[in-house]
GROMACS .gro file of C-alpha atoms in nm:
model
  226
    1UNK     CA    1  -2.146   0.688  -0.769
    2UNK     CA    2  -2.020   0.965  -0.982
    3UNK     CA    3  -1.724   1.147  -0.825
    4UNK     CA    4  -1.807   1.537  -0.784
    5UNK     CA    5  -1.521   1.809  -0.918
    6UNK     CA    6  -1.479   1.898  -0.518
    7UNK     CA    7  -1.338   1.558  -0.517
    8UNK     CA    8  -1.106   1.605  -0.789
    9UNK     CA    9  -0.955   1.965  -0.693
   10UNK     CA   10  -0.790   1.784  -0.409
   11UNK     CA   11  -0.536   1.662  -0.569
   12UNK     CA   12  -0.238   1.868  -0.659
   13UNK     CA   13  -0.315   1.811  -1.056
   14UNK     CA   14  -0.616   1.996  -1.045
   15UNK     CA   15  -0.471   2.320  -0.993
   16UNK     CA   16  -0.517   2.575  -1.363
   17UNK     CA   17  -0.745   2.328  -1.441
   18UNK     CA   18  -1.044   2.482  -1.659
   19UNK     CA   19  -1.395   2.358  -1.530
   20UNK     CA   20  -1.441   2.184  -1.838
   21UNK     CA   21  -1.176   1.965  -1.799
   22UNK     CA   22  -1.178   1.903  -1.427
   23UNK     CA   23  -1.579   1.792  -1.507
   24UNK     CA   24  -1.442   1.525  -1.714
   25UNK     CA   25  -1.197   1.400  -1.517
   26UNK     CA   26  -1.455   1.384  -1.271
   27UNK     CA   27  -1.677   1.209  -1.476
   28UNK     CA   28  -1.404   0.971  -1.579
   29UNK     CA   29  -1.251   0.879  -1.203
   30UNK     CA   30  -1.373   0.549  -1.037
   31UNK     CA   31  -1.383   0.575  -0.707
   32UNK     CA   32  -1.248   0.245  -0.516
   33UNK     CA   33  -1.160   0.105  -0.148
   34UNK     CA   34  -0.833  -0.113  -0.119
   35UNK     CA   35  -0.738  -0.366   0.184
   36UNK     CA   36  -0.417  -0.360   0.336
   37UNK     CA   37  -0.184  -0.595   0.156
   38UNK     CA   38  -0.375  -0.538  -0.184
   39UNK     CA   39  -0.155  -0.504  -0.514
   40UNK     CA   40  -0.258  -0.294  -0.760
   41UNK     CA   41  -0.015  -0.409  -1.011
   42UNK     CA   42   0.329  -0.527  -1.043
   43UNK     CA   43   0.679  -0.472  -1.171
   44UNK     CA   44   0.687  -0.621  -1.557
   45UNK     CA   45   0.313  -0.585  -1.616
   46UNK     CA   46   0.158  -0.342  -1.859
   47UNK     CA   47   0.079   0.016  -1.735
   48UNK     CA   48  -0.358  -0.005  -1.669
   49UNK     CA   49  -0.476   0.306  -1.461
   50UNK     CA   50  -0.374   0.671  -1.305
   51UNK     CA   51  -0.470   0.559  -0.912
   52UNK     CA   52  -0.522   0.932  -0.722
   53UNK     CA   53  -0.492   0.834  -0.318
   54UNK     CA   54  -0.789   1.017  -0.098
   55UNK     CA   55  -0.694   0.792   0.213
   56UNK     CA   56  -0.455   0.518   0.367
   57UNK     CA   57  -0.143   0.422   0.225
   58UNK     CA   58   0.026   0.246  -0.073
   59UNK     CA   59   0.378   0.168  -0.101
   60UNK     CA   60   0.596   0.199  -0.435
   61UNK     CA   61   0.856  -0.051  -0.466
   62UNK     CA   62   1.117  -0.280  -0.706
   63UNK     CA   63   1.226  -0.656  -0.646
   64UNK     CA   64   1.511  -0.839  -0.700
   65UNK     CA   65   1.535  -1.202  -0.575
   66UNK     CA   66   1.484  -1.122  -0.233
   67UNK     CA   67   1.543  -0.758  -0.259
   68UNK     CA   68   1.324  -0.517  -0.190
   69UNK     CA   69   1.408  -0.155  -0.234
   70UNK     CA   70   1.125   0.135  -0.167
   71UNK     CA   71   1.064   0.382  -0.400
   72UNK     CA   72   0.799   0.577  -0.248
   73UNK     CA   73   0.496   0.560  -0.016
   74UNK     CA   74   0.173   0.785  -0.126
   75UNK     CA   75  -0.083   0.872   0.090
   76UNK     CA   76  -0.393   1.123   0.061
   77UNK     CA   77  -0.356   1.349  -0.238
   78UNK     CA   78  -0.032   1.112  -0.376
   79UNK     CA   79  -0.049   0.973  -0.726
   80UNK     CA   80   0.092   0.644  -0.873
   81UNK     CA   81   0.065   0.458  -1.192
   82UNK     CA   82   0.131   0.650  -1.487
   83UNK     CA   83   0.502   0.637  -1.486
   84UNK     CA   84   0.538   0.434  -1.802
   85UNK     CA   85   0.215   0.587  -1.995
   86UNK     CA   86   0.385   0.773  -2.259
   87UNK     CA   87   0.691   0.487  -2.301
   88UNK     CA   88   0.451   0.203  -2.328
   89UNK     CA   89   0.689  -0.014  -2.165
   90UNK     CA   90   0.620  -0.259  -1.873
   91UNK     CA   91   0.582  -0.102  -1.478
   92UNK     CA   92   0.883  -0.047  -1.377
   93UNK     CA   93   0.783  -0.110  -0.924
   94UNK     CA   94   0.491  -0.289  -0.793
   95UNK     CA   95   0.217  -0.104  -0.596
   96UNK     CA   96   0.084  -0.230  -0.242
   97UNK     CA   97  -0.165  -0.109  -0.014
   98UNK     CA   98   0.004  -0.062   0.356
   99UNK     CA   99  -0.314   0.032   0.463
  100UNK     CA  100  -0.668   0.011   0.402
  101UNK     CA  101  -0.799   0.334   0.201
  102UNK     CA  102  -0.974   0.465  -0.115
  103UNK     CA  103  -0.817   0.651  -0.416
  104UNK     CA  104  -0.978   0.726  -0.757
  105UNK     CA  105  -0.855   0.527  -1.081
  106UNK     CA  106  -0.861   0.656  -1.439
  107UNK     CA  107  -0.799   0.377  -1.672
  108UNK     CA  108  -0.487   0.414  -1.864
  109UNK     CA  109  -0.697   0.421  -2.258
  110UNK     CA  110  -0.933   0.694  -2.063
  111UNK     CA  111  -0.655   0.876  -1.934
  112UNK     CA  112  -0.516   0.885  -2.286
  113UNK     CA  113  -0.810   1.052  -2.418
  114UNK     CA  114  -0.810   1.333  -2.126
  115UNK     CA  115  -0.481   1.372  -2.209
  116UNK     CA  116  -0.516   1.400  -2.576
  117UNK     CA  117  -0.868   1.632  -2.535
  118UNK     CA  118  -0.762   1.862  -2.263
  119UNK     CA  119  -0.395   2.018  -2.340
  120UNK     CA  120  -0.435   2.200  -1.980
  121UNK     CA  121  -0.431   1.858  -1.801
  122UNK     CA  122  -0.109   1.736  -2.028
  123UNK     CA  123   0.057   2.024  -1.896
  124UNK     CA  124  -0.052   1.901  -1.495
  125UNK     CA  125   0.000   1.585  -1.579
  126UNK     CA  126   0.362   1.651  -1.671
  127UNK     CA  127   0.446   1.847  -1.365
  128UNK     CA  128   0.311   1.508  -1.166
  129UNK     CA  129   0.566   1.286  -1.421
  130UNK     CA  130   0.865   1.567  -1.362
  131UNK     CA  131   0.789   1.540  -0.976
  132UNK     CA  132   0.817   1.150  -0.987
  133UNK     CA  133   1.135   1.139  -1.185
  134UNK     CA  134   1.303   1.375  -0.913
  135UNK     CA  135   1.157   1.227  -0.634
  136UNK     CA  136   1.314   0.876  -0.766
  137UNK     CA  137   1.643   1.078  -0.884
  138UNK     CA  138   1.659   1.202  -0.492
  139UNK     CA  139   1.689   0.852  -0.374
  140UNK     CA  140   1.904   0.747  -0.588
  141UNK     CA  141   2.161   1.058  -0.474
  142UNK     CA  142   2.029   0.951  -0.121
  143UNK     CA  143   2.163   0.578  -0.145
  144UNK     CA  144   2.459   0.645  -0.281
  145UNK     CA  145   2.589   0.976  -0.087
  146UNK     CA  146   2.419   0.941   0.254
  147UNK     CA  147   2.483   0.715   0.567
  148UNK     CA  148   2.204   0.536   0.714
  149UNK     CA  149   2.099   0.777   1.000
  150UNK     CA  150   2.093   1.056   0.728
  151UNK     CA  151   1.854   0.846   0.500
  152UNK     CA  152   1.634   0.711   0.812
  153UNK     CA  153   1.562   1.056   0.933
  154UNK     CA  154   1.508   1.171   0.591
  155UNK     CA  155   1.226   0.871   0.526
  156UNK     CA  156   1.091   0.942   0.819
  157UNK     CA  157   1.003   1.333   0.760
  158UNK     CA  158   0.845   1.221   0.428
  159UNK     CA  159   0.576   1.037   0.623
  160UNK     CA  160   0.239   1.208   0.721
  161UNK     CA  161   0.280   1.390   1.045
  162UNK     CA  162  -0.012   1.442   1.320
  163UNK     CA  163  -0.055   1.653   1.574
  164UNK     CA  164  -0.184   1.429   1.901
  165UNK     CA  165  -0.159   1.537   2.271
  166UNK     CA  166   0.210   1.400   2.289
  167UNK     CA  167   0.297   1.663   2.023
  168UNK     CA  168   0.368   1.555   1.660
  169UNK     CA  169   0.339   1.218   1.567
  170UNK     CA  170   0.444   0.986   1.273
  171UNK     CA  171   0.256   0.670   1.267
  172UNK     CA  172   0.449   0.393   1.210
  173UNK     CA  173   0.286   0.277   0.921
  174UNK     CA  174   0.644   0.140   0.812
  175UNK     CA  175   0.756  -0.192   0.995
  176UNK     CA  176   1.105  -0.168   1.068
  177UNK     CA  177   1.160  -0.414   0.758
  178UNK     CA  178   0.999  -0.163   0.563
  179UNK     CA  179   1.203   0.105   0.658
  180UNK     CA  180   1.513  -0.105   0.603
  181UNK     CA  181   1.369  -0.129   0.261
  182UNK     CA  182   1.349   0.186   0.219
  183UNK     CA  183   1.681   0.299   0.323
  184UNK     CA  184   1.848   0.049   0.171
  185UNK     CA  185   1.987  -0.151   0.478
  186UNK     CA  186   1.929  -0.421   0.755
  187UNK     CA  187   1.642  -0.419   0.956
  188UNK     CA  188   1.873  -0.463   1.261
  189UNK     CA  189   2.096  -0.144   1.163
  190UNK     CA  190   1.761   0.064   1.138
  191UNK     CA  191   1.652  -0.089   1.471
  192UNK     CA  192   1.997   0.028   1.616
  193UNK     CA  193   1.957   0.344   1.424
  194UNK     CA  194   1.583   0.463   1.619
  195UNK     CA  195   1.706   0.362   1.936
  196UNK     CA  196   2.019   0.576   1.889
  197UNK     CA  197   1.761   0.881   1.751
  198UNK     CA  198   1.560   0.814   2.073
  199UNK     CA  199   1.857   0.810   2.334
  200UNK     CA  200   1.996   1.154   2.160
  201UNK     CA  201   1.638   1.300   2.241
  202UNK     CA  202   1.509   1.318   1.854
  203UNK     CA  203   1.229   1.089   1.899
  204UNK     CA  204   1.028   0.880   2.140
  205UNK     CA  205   0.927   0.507   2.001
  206UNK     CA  206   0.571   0.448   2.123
  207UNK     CA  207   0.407   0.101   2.023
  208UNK     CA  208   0.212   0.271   1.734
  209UNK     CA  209   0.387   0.566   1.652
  210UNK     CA  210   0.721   0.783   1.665
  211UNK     CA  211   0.684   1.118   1.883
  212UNK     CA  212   0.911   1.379   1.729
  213UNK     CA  213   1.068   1.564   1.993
  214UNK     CA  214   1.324   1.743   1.767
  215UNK     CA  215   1.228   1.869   1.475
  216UNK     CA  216   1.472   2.101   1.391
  217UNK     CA  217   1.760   1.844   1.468
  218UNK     CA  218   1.590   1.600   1.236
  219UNK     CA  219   1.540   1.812   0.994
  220UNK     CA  220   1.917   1.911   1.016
  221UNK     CA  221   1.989   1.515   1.014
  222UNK     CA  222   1.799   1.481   0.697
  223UNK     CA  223   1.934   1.712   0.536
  224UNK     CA  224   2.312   1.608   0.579
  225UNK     CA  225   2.626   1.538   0.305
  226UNK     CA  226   2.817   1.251   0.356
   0.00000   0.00000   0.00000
């Protein structure tokens, strides 16, 4: 089924796009569905599509042995994919569904054309590479200048946030393992770490989510120099 521009404009690289151009990435986008637990590719292996996330969530990360370190997670209206388009060298993380979702994919020798026919969506797509490198520059500065309750409270205010009846709520998409991964640490210290957030009245743990009942404390938390 062709994917319509309405589609398409809700990602954060369609904005200044002409109509022209957002018609042919349009026509160009395949939509699919992913499973949880589904790799799309994986560190070493040559760069093969642009995937734009419309729902659920996929997790960015690089092995080592038995290492695991996060990158990033993207959810509706993230991109992965293209970090290694333009230096045609292997992918530097592997990409995993968390959840089950959709996302569009533009193949990487379609996405070249695009990119070589329509200067205004070189210019997007540049913003989206300059975003990546600073997001992955961030943790870098965040592993090697912040404790762990600085980095936990900052992973978990990059997650989606909902508003239920308890107040806001961050789902915990992230298994404790995965959040260890993320920050770089044990999964016992981050289990140590929540329950310390919830006895100083930042959070509540609930089987299926984490109820923020401090924002402005977290924030504060997250946003703290070693």
């Amino acid at each position: 089924m062709p994917v319509s521009t309405e589609v398409v404009r809700g990602f954060g690289l369609s904005k200044s796009l002409s109509e022209e151009t957002l018609a042919r990435i349009s026509s160009a986008a395949m939509p699919i569905s992913f499973r949880a637990g589904e790799v799309f590719f994986q560190q070493g292996e040559d760069f093969s599509a642009l995937h734009l996330v419309q729902t659920g969530h996929v997790k960015l990360f690089r092995q080592s042995g038995e290492k695991i370190q996060i990158l990033a997670v993207e959810h509706g209206g993230g991109t992965f994919g293209a970090e290694t388009l333009f230096a045609h060298t292997p992918c530097p993380c592997t990409a995993q569904a968390l959840t089950a979702g959709s996302a569009l994919m533009i193949p990487a020798d379609t996405l070249m054309a695009l990119l070589e026919g329509q200067p205004d969506f070189m210019m997007i797509f540049l913003e989206v590479i300059s975003q990546k490198l600073r997001q992955f520059t961030n943790l870098v500065h965040s592993l090697a200048f912040r404790d762990v309750p600085t980095r936990l409270a900052e992973v978990l205010l990059q997650q989606e946030w909902i508003e239920t009846a308890h107040g806001i709520a961050i789902p915990r998409i992230l298994s404790q393992q995965d959040l260890a991964a993320n920050v770089g640490t044990a999964r016992e210290v981050v289990y140590r770490t929540l329950k310390k957030f919830e006895q100083d009245g930042l959070i509540r743990i609930l089987p299926h989510e984490y109820i923020v009942l401090d924002a402005g404390r977290l924030l504060r938390l997250a946003d703290q120099e070693c």
